[in-house]
Amino acid sequence: MNLTEKDTQQLDAKGISVAKLEAQLNDFRTGFPYLKLAGSAVKGNGIQQLTVADEDAAVARWRKYLADGGDVQKFVPASGAASRMFKDLFSFVNGEADVPAEGSAPARLIADLDKLPFKAELDAATTRLYGMDARALADAARYKDLIGAIILPQGMNYGQLPKAMLTFHRYADGSTRTSLEEQFAEGAQTAAVNGKVKVHFTVSANHRELFENKIAEVKPKMEEKFGVTYDVTMSEQKPATDTVAATPENEPFRDNDGMIVFRPGGHGALIENLNDLDSTVVFIKNIDNVVPDSRRESTVRYKEIIAGELMLVHDTIERYLQLLASAEIASADLDEMKRFVAEKLCILEPHLDTMDKTELVQWLVKKFERPLRVCGMVRNEGEPGGGPYIAYNADGSASPQILESSQIDKNDAQAMGMMSHATHFNPVDLVCYLRDSKGGKFNLPEYVDPATGFISEKSLGGRELKALELPGLWNGAMSDWNTVFVEVPASTFNPVKTVNDLLRPVHQA
């Protein structure tokens, strides 16, 4: 690969080494292997279904952690624009038809205008643009003007704003909240320590000022509402986590000015942002999976349950590491640890029973001294796909992993059989313990499986290119973590993938 002086300057500016560039280009040439599955994670084999007593014990443990002044933070990926939420609306506005098809997303939205949480904002936009409110526009059959007022820059510009900035819920008193504000509300009810809630948003550089202004506007009223103070921080994806775009021939893709094209590396890049947090326990949840106050009881309870389960598992691991560090350790203790590894952490190690005592102690220390996460898993009521599995690792062991369907070989009948028997999916609802037994921070990039990236086909300026996504944040970026899957109810999973989701009863405050 021949690099120009301009190329070298570009790499230096991004903080990307030549070796890293060459490694990424090699990934395009070799591709990524499918993961070998030991089975789908199901209840009793990879997914825990806690009893009411177990749940109560977990809640009590979490509340004790908070009461003792524990260190906790919410980590909310919030950099993406909401354009995909409005795909059907854009199609209508840019299409030839002046009337939306019966039963289509735009038609259903127009029929339920009064249920939209941002109805007042929409009325203001249409009055400013056309001298009449939204309902009057609809009655006049000016449907494109109406829908355009939601998504286009001259109106509310919702098609270009990040989801965090969109009004998600309208309350009985006429007040409204964005998804960002509902994340504040959830944090106050699940992660307040001595009246303080730490929240971290990952944002894009071009939206940072929007976030700063919105937070300055809403933070005081949310603090008054919930009787807490918020410590809010933000970060952006690092330029060094961008990945090179490749030509179909697997060479660096260059723009019309001859510059190498780099693209954001996907949410897996955020492992660097997570690594920068100086926190012990961190909740991770997508920005759009929020509900209004009246619907949050289930969410709060199961947030406390998975966080308490995290602490109980960590308590056990900490006790085991202390025992393993002692000069003499009883065989009964080692047997107990082996059962814990198999039954709680669901790690399958075929050579465990053939190890001598020294090997076993070393192996246990290596497995226990890792970042820990507890992930809520929701029963799959639809088609099976990506979610919780038991997958083989490079060292021959198998452990719980969250996979995307693209990581599973569709030509492998056995793997497809396991996929068809999958019972749960991943709602991105997890809580992590990020410190080692001495209280130091784990260096999270060390626990990423680089072989779990993904290649997709894109285009730029009418030219085909290949894009490289880094191992996903809760997928391969957490591959070498200790992982516990816990069943949580579907009532905890209420994402807003399209604007029409805001019309569902669960989003009606």
Coordinates of C-alpha atoms in Angstrom, one line a residue:
M1 CA 0.0 0.0 0.0
N2 CA 1.5 3.3 -1.1
L3 CA 0.6 6.2 1.1
T4 CA 1.3 9.8 0.2
E5 CA 2.5 12.5 2.6
K6 CA -1.0 13.8 2.7
D7 CA -2.3 10.4 3.7
T8 CA 0.2 10.2 6.6
Q9 CA -0.9 13.7 7.8
Q10 CA -4.5 12.6 7.6
L11 CA -3.8 9.5 9.7
D12 CA -1.8 11.4 12.2
A13 CA -4.7 14.0 12.6
K14 CA -7.1 11.1 13.4
G15 CA -4.7 9.2 15.6
I16 CA -4.8 6.1 13.4
S17 CA -1.6 4.3 12.8
V18 CA -0.5 2.8 9.5
A19 CA -0.6 -0.6 11.1
K20 CA -4.2 -0.1 12.1
L21 CA -5.1 1.0 8.6
E22 CA -3.4 -2.0 7.1
A23 CA -5.2 -4.3 9.6
Q24 CA -8.6 -2.9 8.7
L25 CA -7.9 -3.3 5.0
N26 CA -6.9 -6.9 5.7
D27 CA -10.2 -7.4 7.5
F28 CA -11.9 -6.5 4.2
R29 CA -9.8 -9.0 2.3
T30 CA -10.3 -11.9 4.8
G31 CA -13.8 -11.1 6.1
F32 CA -14.9 -12.0 9.6
P33 CA -15.6 -15.6 10.7
Y34 CA -19.1 -16.6 11.8
L35 CA -19.3 -17.5 15.5
K36 CA -19.5 -21.1 16.4
L37 CA -22.5 -21.7 18.7
A38 CA -22.8 -24.1 21.5
G39 CA -26.5 -23.3 21.7
S40 CA -29.1 -20.6 22.1
A41 CA -29.4 -19.2 25.7
V42 CA -32.7 -20.4 27.2
K43 CA -34.1 -20.5 30.7
G44 CA -32.1 -22.9 32.7
N45 CA -29.2 -22.8 30.3
G46 CA -27.9 -19.3 29.9
I47 CA -30.9 -17.3 31.0
Q48 CA -31.9 -17.0 34.7
Q49 CA -35.5 -16.7 35.6
L50 CA -35.4 -15.3 39.1
T51 CA -38.0 -16.1 41.8
V52 CA -39.8 -13.4 43.6
A53 CA -37.5 -14.0 46.6
D54 CA -34.5 -13.7 44.3
E55 CA -35.8 -10.5 42.9
D56 CA -36.5 -9.0 46.3
A57 CA -33.0 -9.9 47.5
A58 CA -31.5 -8.3 44.4
V59 CA -33.5 -5.1 45.0
A60 CA -32.5 -5.0 48.6
R61 CA -28.8 -5.4 47.6
W62 CA -29.0 -2.6 45.1
R63 CA -30.7 -0.2 47.5
K64 CA -28.0 -1.0 50.0
Y65 CA -25.3 -0.2 47.5
L66 CA -27.0 3.2 46.8
A67 CA -27.5 3.9 50.5
D68 CA -23.8 3.1 51.2
G69 CA -22.8 5.8 48.7
G70 CA -22.0 3.5 45.8
D71 CA -20.6 4.9 42.6
V72 CA -23.0 4.6 39.7
Q73 CA -23.6 6.3 36.3
K74 CA -26.1 6.1 33.4
F75 CA -24.4 5.7 30.0
V76 CA -26.8 6.6 27.1
P77 CA -25.7 6.3 23.5
A78 CA -27.4 9.3 21.9
S79 CA -25.4 10.4 18.9
G80 CA -27.7 9.1 16.1
A81 CA -30.1 11.3 14.1
A82 CA -33.7 10.3 14.2
S83 CA -34.0 10.1 10.3
R84 CA -34.9 6.4 10.3
M85 CA -37.8 7.2 12.6
F86 CA -39.4 9.2 9.8
K87 CA -38.5 7.0 6.8
D88 CA -42.1 6.5 5.8
L89 CA -42.9 10.2 6.2
F90 CA -40.0 11.2 4.0
S91 CA -41.2 8.6 1.4
F92 CA -44.6 10.2 1.3
V93 CA -43.3 13.8 1.1
N94 CA -40.9 13.0 -1.7
G95 CA -43.3 10.7 -3.5
E96 CA -45.8 11.5 -6.3
A97 CA -49.0 10.8 -4.4
D98 CA -50.7 13.7 -2.6
V99 CA -52.8 11.5 -0.4
P100 CA -51.2 8.8 1.8
A101 CA -52.2 5.3 1.2
E102 CA -54.9 3.9 3.4
G103 CA -53.4 2.2 6.5
S104 CA -49.9 3.7 5.8
A105 CA -47.8 5.3 8.5
P106 CA -48.5 8.8 7.4
A107 CA -52.3 8.1 7.1
R108 CA -52.4 6.6 10.7
L109 CA -50.4 9.6 12.0
I110 CA -52.8 12.1 10.4
A111 CA -55.8 10.2 11.8
D112 CA -54.3 10.4 15.3
L113 CA -52.9 13.9 15.2
D114 CA -54.3 14.8 18.6
K115 CA -52.4 11.9 20.2
L116 CA -49.0 13.2 19.0
P117 CA -47.0 14.4 22.0
F118 CA -45.5 17.2 19.9
K119 CA -48.9 18.4 18.7
A120 CA -48.5 21.9 20.2
E121 CA -45.1 22.3 18.4
L122 CA -46.6 21.0 15.2
D123 CA -49.5 23.5 15.4
A124 CA -47.0 26.3 16.0
A125 CA -44.9 25.2 13.0
T126 CA -47.9 25.0 10.6
T127 CA -49.4 28.3 11.8
R128 CA -46.1 30.0 11.2
L129 CA -45.7 28.4 7.8
Y130 CA -49.3 28.3 6.5
G131 CA -51.5 30.3 8.9
M132 CA -53.5 27.4 10.2
D133 CA -53.0 24.6 12.7
A134 CA -52.3 20.9 11.9
R135 CA -55.9 19.7 12.0
A136 CA -57.0 22.5 9.7
L137 CA -54.2 21.5 7.2
A138 CA -55.4 17.9 7.4
D139 CA -59.1 19.0 6.8
A140 CA -57.9 21.0 3.8
A141 CA -56.2 17.8 2.5
R142 CA -52.8 19.5 2.5
Y143 CA -51.2 16.4 3.7
K144 CA -47.7 16.9 2.3
D145 CA -47.6 20.4 3.9
L146 CA -48.6 18.8 7.2
I147 CA -46.1 15.9 7.2
G148 CA -43.4 18.2 5.8
A149 CA -43.9 20.5 8.8
I150 CA -42.8 17.7 11.0
I151 CA -39.7 16.5 9.2
L152 CA -38.3 19.3 7.0
P153 CA -35.9 22.0 8.2
Q154 CA -38.4 24.9 7.5
G155 CA -40.8 23.2 10.0
M156 CA -39.9 21.2 13.1
N157 CA -36.8 19.6 11.5
Y158 CA -37.5 16.3 13.3
G159 CA -36.0 14.4 10.4
Q160 CA -32.5 15.7 11.2
L161 CA -32.6 16.0 15.0
P162 CA -31.2 13.4 17.3
K163 CA -33.8 11.3 19.1
A164 CA -32.8 12.8 22.4
M165 CA -34.2 16.2 21.2
L166 CA -37.6 14.8 20.2
T167 CA -40.8 15.3 22.3
F168 CA -41.8 11.7 23.3
H169 CA -44.5 12.3 25.9
R170 CA -47.2 14.8 26.7
Y171 CA -48.6 14.8 30.3
A172 CA -52.1 15.7 31.6
D173 CA -51.1 19.1 32.6
G174 CA -50.0 19.9 29.1
S175 CA -46.2 19.7 29.8
T176 CA -44.1 17.5 27.6
R177 CA -40.8 15.7 27.8
T178 CA -38.1 14.6 25.4
S179 CA -36.5 11.2 25.5
L180 CA -33.5 12.9 27.1
E181 CA -35.7 14.2 30.0
E182 CA -37.3 10.7 30.5
Q183 CA -33.7 9.3 30.8
F184 CA -33.2 11.9 33.6
A185 CA -36.5 10.7 35.2
E186 CA -35.5 7.1 35.1
G187 CA -32.1 7.9 36.5
A188 CA -33.6 9.7 39.5
Q189 CA -35.6 6.6 40.3
T190 CA -32.9 4.0 39.9
A191 CA -29.4 5.5 40.2
A192 CA -29.5 8.4 42.7
V193 CA -26.7 8.4 45.3
N194 CA -27.1 10.9 48.1
G195 CA -29.5 12.9 45.9
K196 CA -27.1 13.0 43.0
V197 CA -27.6 11.3 39.6
K198 CA -24.7 10.9 37.1
V199 CA -25.7 10.7 33.5
H200 CA -23.4 10.5 30.4
F201 CA -24.6 11.0 26.9
T202 CA -22.5 10.2 23.8
V203 CA -23.3 12.8 21.1
S204 CA -22.2 13.7 17.7
A205 CA -20.0 16.8 17.3
N206 CA -22.6 18.7 15.2
H207 CA -25.3 18.1 17.8
R208 CA -23.3 18.9 20.9
E209 CA -24.5 22.5 21.2
L210 CA -28.1 21.3 20.9
F211 CA -27.5 19.0 23.8
E212 CA -25.8 21.7 25.9
N213 CA -28.7 24.1 25.3
K214 CA -31.4 21.5 26.0
I215 CA -29.8 20.2 29.2
A216 CA -29.4 23.8 30.4
E217 CA -33.1 24.3 29.8
V218 CA -34.6 21.1 31.3
K219 CA -32.1 20.2 34.0
P220 CA -33.4 22.7 36.7
K221 CA -37.1 21.6 36.3
M222 CA -36.2 17.9 36.4
E223 CA -34.1 18.5 39.5
E224 CA -37.1 20.2 41.1
K225 CA -39.5 17.5 40.0
F226 CA -37.5 14.6 41.4
G227 CA -35.6 16.2 44.2
V228 CA -32.1 15.4 42.9
T229 CA -29.2 17.1 41.3
Y230 CA -27.9 15.9 37.9
D231 CA -24.2 15.6 37.0
V232 CA -24.4 15.5 33.2
T233 CA -21.4 14.8 31.0
M234 CA -21.0 14.2 27.3
S235 CA -18.5 12.7 24.9
E236 CA -18.1 12.1 21.2
Q237 CA -16.9 9.1 19.2
K238 CA -13.1 9.5 18.9
P239 CA -11.7 10.1 15.4
A240 CA -9.2 7.2 16.1
T241 CA -12.2 4.8 16.2
D242 CA -13.2 5.7 12.6
T243 CA -12.7 2.9 10.1
V244 CA -11.4 3.1 6.6
A245 CA -13.8 2.7 3.7
A246 CA -12.6 0.3 1.0
T247 CA -13.1 -0.1 -2.7
P248 CA -14.5 -3.3 -4.1
E249 CA -10.9 -4.3 -4.7
N250 CA -10.1 -3.7 -0.9
E251 CA -8.0 -0.7 -1.4
P252 CA -8.5 2.6 0.5
F253 CA -11.6 4.4 -0.9
R254 CA -10.7 8.0 -1.9
D255 CA -13.0 11.0 -2.4
N256 CA -12.8 13.4 -5.3
D257 CA -10.0 15.3 -3.7
G258 CA -7.9 12.2 -3.3
M259 CA -8.4 12.0 0.5
I260 CA -8.9 8.6 2.1
V261 CA -12.5 8.2 3.3
F262 CA -13.1 7.2 6.9
R263 CA -16.5 6.4 8.5
P264 CA -17.7 6.2 12.1
G265 CA -17.0 2.6 13.3
G266 CA -20.5 2.0 14.7
H267 CA -21.6 1.8 18.3
G268 CA -18.7 -0.5 19.1
A269 CA -16.5 2.6 19.0
L270 CA -18.2 3.6 22.2
I271 CA -16.2 1.1 24.2
E272 CA -13.6 3.8 24.3
N273 CA -16.0 6.3 25.7
L274 CA -17.2 3.8 28.3
N275 CA -13.6 3.1 29.2
D276 CA -13.0 6.8 29.9
L277 CA -15.7 6.9 32.6
D278 CA -14.4 6.9 36.1
S279 CA -17.3 4.9 37.5
T280 CA -17.7 1.5 39.2
V281 CA -21.2 0.6 38.1
V282 CA -22.7 1.8 34.8
F283 CA -26.2 1.3 33.3
I284 CA -26.3 1.2 29.5
K285 CA -29.6 1.8 27.7
N286 CA -30.6 3.2 24.4
I287 CA -32.0 6.8 24.3
D288 CA -35.4 5.8 22.9
N289 CA -36.4 3.0 25.3
V290 CA -38.2 5.2 27.8
V291 CA -41.8 5.6 29.1
P292 CA -43.7 8.3 30.9
D293 CA -44.0 8.4 34.7
S294 CA -47.2 6.4 34.9
R295 CA -45.7 3.5 32.9
R296 CA -42.3 3.3 34.6
E297 CA -43.0 1.0 37.6
S298 CA -41.9 -2.2 35.8
T299 CA -38.9 -0.5 34.4
V300 CA -37.7 0.8 37.8
R301 CA -38.2 -2.6 39.5
Y302 CA -36.3 -4.5 36.9
K303 CA -33.5 -1.9 36.7
E304 CA -33.1 -2.5 40.5
I305 CA -33.2 -6.3 40.0
I306 CA -30.5 -6.5 37.3
A307 CA -28.3 -4.0 39.2
G308 CA -28.8 -5.9 42.5
E309 CA -28.0 -9.2 40.7
L310 CA -24.9 -7.6 39.4
M311 CA -23.8 -6.7 43.0
L312 CA -24.7 -10.2 44.3
V313 CA -22.6 -11.8 41.6
H314 CA -19.8 -9.4 42.1
D315 CA -19.9 -10.1 45.9
T316 CA -19.4 -13.8 45.2
I317 CA -16.6 -13.2 42.7
E318 CA -14.8 -10.9 45.1
R319 CA -15.0 -13.5 47.9
Y320 CA -13.7 -16.2 45.6
L321 CA -10.8 -14.0 44.5
Q322 CA -9.9 -13.5 48.1
L323 CA -9.9 -17.3 48.7
L324 CA -7.9 -17.9 45.6
A325 CA -5.2 -15.5 46.8
S326 CA -4.8 -17.4 50.1
A327 CA -1.9 -19.8 50.6
E328 CA -4.2 -22.8 51.2
I329 CA -7.6 -23.2 49.5
A330 CA -9.9 -26.1 50.3
S331 CA -10.9 -28.5 47.6
A332 CA -14.6 -27.9 48.6
D333 CA -14.1 -24.2 47.8
L334 CA -12.7 -25.0 44.4
D335 CA -15.6 -27.3 43.7
E336 CA -18.0 -24.6 44.7
M337 CA -16.3 -22.1 42.3
K338 CA -16.4 -24.6 39.5
R339 CA -20.2 -25.0 40.0
F340 CA -20.6 -21.2 40.1
V341 CA -18.6 -20.8 36.8
A342 CA -20.8 -23.4 35.1
E343 CA -24.2 -22.6 36.6
K344 CA -24.1 -18.8 37.2
L345 CA -21.6 -17.6 34.6
C346 CA -22.6 -20.4 32.2
I347 CA -19.0 -20.8 31.1
L348 CA -18.3 -24.2 29.5
E349 CA -14.7 -25.3 29.8
P350 CA -14.0 -28.9 28.5
H351 CA -10.7 -29.3 30.3
L352 CA -11.8 -28.1 33.7
D353 CA -11.8 -31.5 35.3
T354 CA -8.4 -32.5 33.9
M355 CA -6.6 -29.4 35.3
D356 CA -4.3 -29.8 38.3
K357 CA -4.8 -27.6 41.3
T358 CA -2.3 -24.9 40.2
E359 CA -3.8 -24.7 36.7
L360 CA -7.3 -24.6 38.1
V361 CA -6.5 -21.7 40.4
Q362 CA -4.8 -19.8 37.6
W363 CA -7.8 -20.4 35.3
L364 CA -10.3 -19.3 37.9
V365 CA -8.4 -16.1 38.7
K366 CA -8.2 -15.3 35.0
K367 CA -12.0 -15.8 34.5
F368 CA -13.1 -14.0 37.7
E369 CA -10.8 -11.0 37.2
R370 CA -12.8 -9.5 34.3
P371 CA -15.4 -6.9 33.7
L372 CA -18.9 -8.1 34.7
R373 CA -22.3 -7.3 33.2
V374 CA -25.8 -8.4 33.8
C375 CA -28.1 -8.1 30.8
G376 CA -31.9 -8.1 30.8
M377 CA -33.4 -10.4 28.2
V378 CA -37.0 -10.2 26.9
R379 CA -38.9 -13.2 25.7
N380 CA -39.1 -13.3 21.9
E381 CA -42.7 -13.2 20.8
G382 CA -41.8 -12.7 17.1
E383 CA -39.3 -14.1 14.7
P384 CA -36.1 -15.3 16.3
G385 CA -32.9 -13.4 15.4
G386 CA -30.0 -11.8 17.1
G387 CA -29.9 -12.2 20.9
P388 CA -28.5 -14.3 23.7
Y389 CA -26.4 -17.4 22.8
I390 CA -23.7 -19.6 24.2
A391 CA -20.8 -19.2 21.8
Y392 CA -17.4 -20.7 21.6
N393 CA -14.3 -18.5 22.3
A394 CA -10.8 -18.6 20.9
D395 CA -9.5 -20.5 23.9
G396 CA -12.0 -23.4 23.3
S397 CA -14.3 -22.4 26.1
A398 CA -17.9 -21.3 25.5
S399 CA -19.7 -18.4 27.3
P400 CA -22.8 -16.2 27.1
Q401 CA -22.6 -13.7 24.2
I402 CA -25.1 -11.3 22.6
L403 CA -25.0 -11.9 18.8
E404 CA -26.5 -10.2 15.8
S405 CA -28.1 -12.5 13.3
S406 CA -25.4 -11.5 10.8
Q407 CA -22.8 -13.2 12.9
I408 CA -24.6 -16.6 12.4
D409 CA -23.8 -18.7 9.4
K410 CA -27.1 -19.1 7.5
N411 CA -25.7 -22.1 5.6
D412 CA -25.0 -24.0 8.8
A413 CA -28.0 -26.1 9.5
Q414 CA -27.0 -26.8 13.1
A415 CA -26.5 -23.0 13.8
M416 CA -29.8 -22.2 12.1
G417 CA -31.5 -24.8 14.2
M418 CA -30.1 -23.1 17.4
M419 CA -31.3 -19.8 16.1
S420 CA -34.8 -21.1 15.4
H421 CA -35.0 -22.3 19.0
A422 CA -34.0 -18.9 20.4
T423 CA -36.5 -17.8 23.0
H424 CA -35.3 -14.3 24.0
F425 CA -33.9 -11.1 22.4
N426 CA -31.6 -8.4 23.5
P427 CA -33.4 -5.1 24.5
V428 CA -30.1 -3.4 25.3
D429 CA -30.7 -3.1 29.0
L430 CA -27.6 -3.9 30.9
V431 CA -25.6 -2.9 33.9
C432 CA -21.8 -3.3 34.2
Y433 CA -19.2 -3.5 37.0
L434 CA -16.0 -1.9 35.7
R435 CA -13.4 -2.2 38.5
D436 CA -11.1 -5.0 39.4
S437 CA -10.6 -6.7 42.8
K438 CA -8.1 -4.0 43.8
G439 CA -10.5 -1.1 42.9
G440 CA -8.6 -0.2 39.7
K441 CA -10.3 0.4 36.4
F442 CA -10.3 -2.4 33.8
N443 CA -8.9 -1.4 30.5
L444 CA -12.0 -2.3 28.5
P445 CA -10.4 -2.4 24.9
E446 CA -8.4 -5.4 26.1
Y447 CA -11.6 -7.4 26.4
V448 CA -12.8 -6.8 22.8
D449 CA -12.9 -9.7 20.3
P450 CA -11.6 -8.1 17.1
A451 CA -12.8 -11.0 15.0
T452 CA -16.5 -10.0 15.6
G453 CA -16.6 -6.9 13.3
F454 CA -19.0 -6.6 10.3
I455 CA -18.6 -5.5 6.7
S456 CA -21.5 -3.8 4.8
E457 CA -22.0 -2.4 1.3
K458 CA -22.5 1.4 1.0
S459 CA -22.1 4.1 -1.7
L460 CA -20.7 7.6 -1.8
G461 CA -21.3 9.9 -4.8
G462 CA -22.7 7.0 -6.8
R463 CA -19.6 4.9 -6.2
E464 CA -19.7 1.6 -4.3
L465 CA -17.7 1.2 -1.2
K466 CA -17.2 -1.3 1.6
A467 CA -17.8 -0.1 5.2
L468 CA -16.3 -1.7 8.3
E469 CA -18.2 -1.7 11.6
L470 CA -16.2 -2.4 14.8
P471 CA -17.4 -5.2 17.2
G472 CA -20.7 -3.9 18.6
L473 CA -20.7 -2.3 22.1
W474 CA -22.7 -5.1 23.8
N475 CA -21.6 -7.7 21.2
G476 CA -18.0 -8.4 20.4
A477 CA -16.7 -5.3 22.4
M478 CA -17.8 -7.1 25.6
S479 CA -16.9 -10.6 24.4
D480 CA -14.4 -11.4 27.1
W481 CA -16.5 -10.2 30.0
N482 CA -18.3 -12.3 32.6
T483 CA -21.9 -12.2 31.5
V484 CA -25.2 -13.1 33.2
F485 CA -28.5 -13.0 31.4
V486 CA -31.7 -12.4 33.4
E487 CA -35.2 -12.6 32.0
V488 CA -37.1 -9.3 32.2
P489 CA -40.7 -8.7 31.1
A490 CA -41.6 -7.1 27.8
S491 CA -43.0 -4.2 29.7
T492 CA -39.5 -3.0 30.2
F493 CA -38.9 -2.7 26.4
N494 CA -40.7 0.2 24.7
P495 CA -38.4 1.6 22.0
V496 CA -39.5 4.3 19.5
K497 CA -38.2 3.0 16.2
T498 CA -40.8 4.9 14.1
V499 CA -42.7 8.1 14.9
N500 CA -46.0 6.0 14.9
D501 CA -44.6 4.2 18.0
L502 CA -45.4 7.4 19.9
L503 CA -49.1 6.7 19.3
R504 CA -48.9 3.4 21.2
P505 CA -50.8 3.4 24.6
V506 CA -47.5 2.9 26.5
H507 CA -46.3 6.2 25.2
Q508 CA -49.5 8.1 26.0
A509 CA -48.9 9.7 29.4

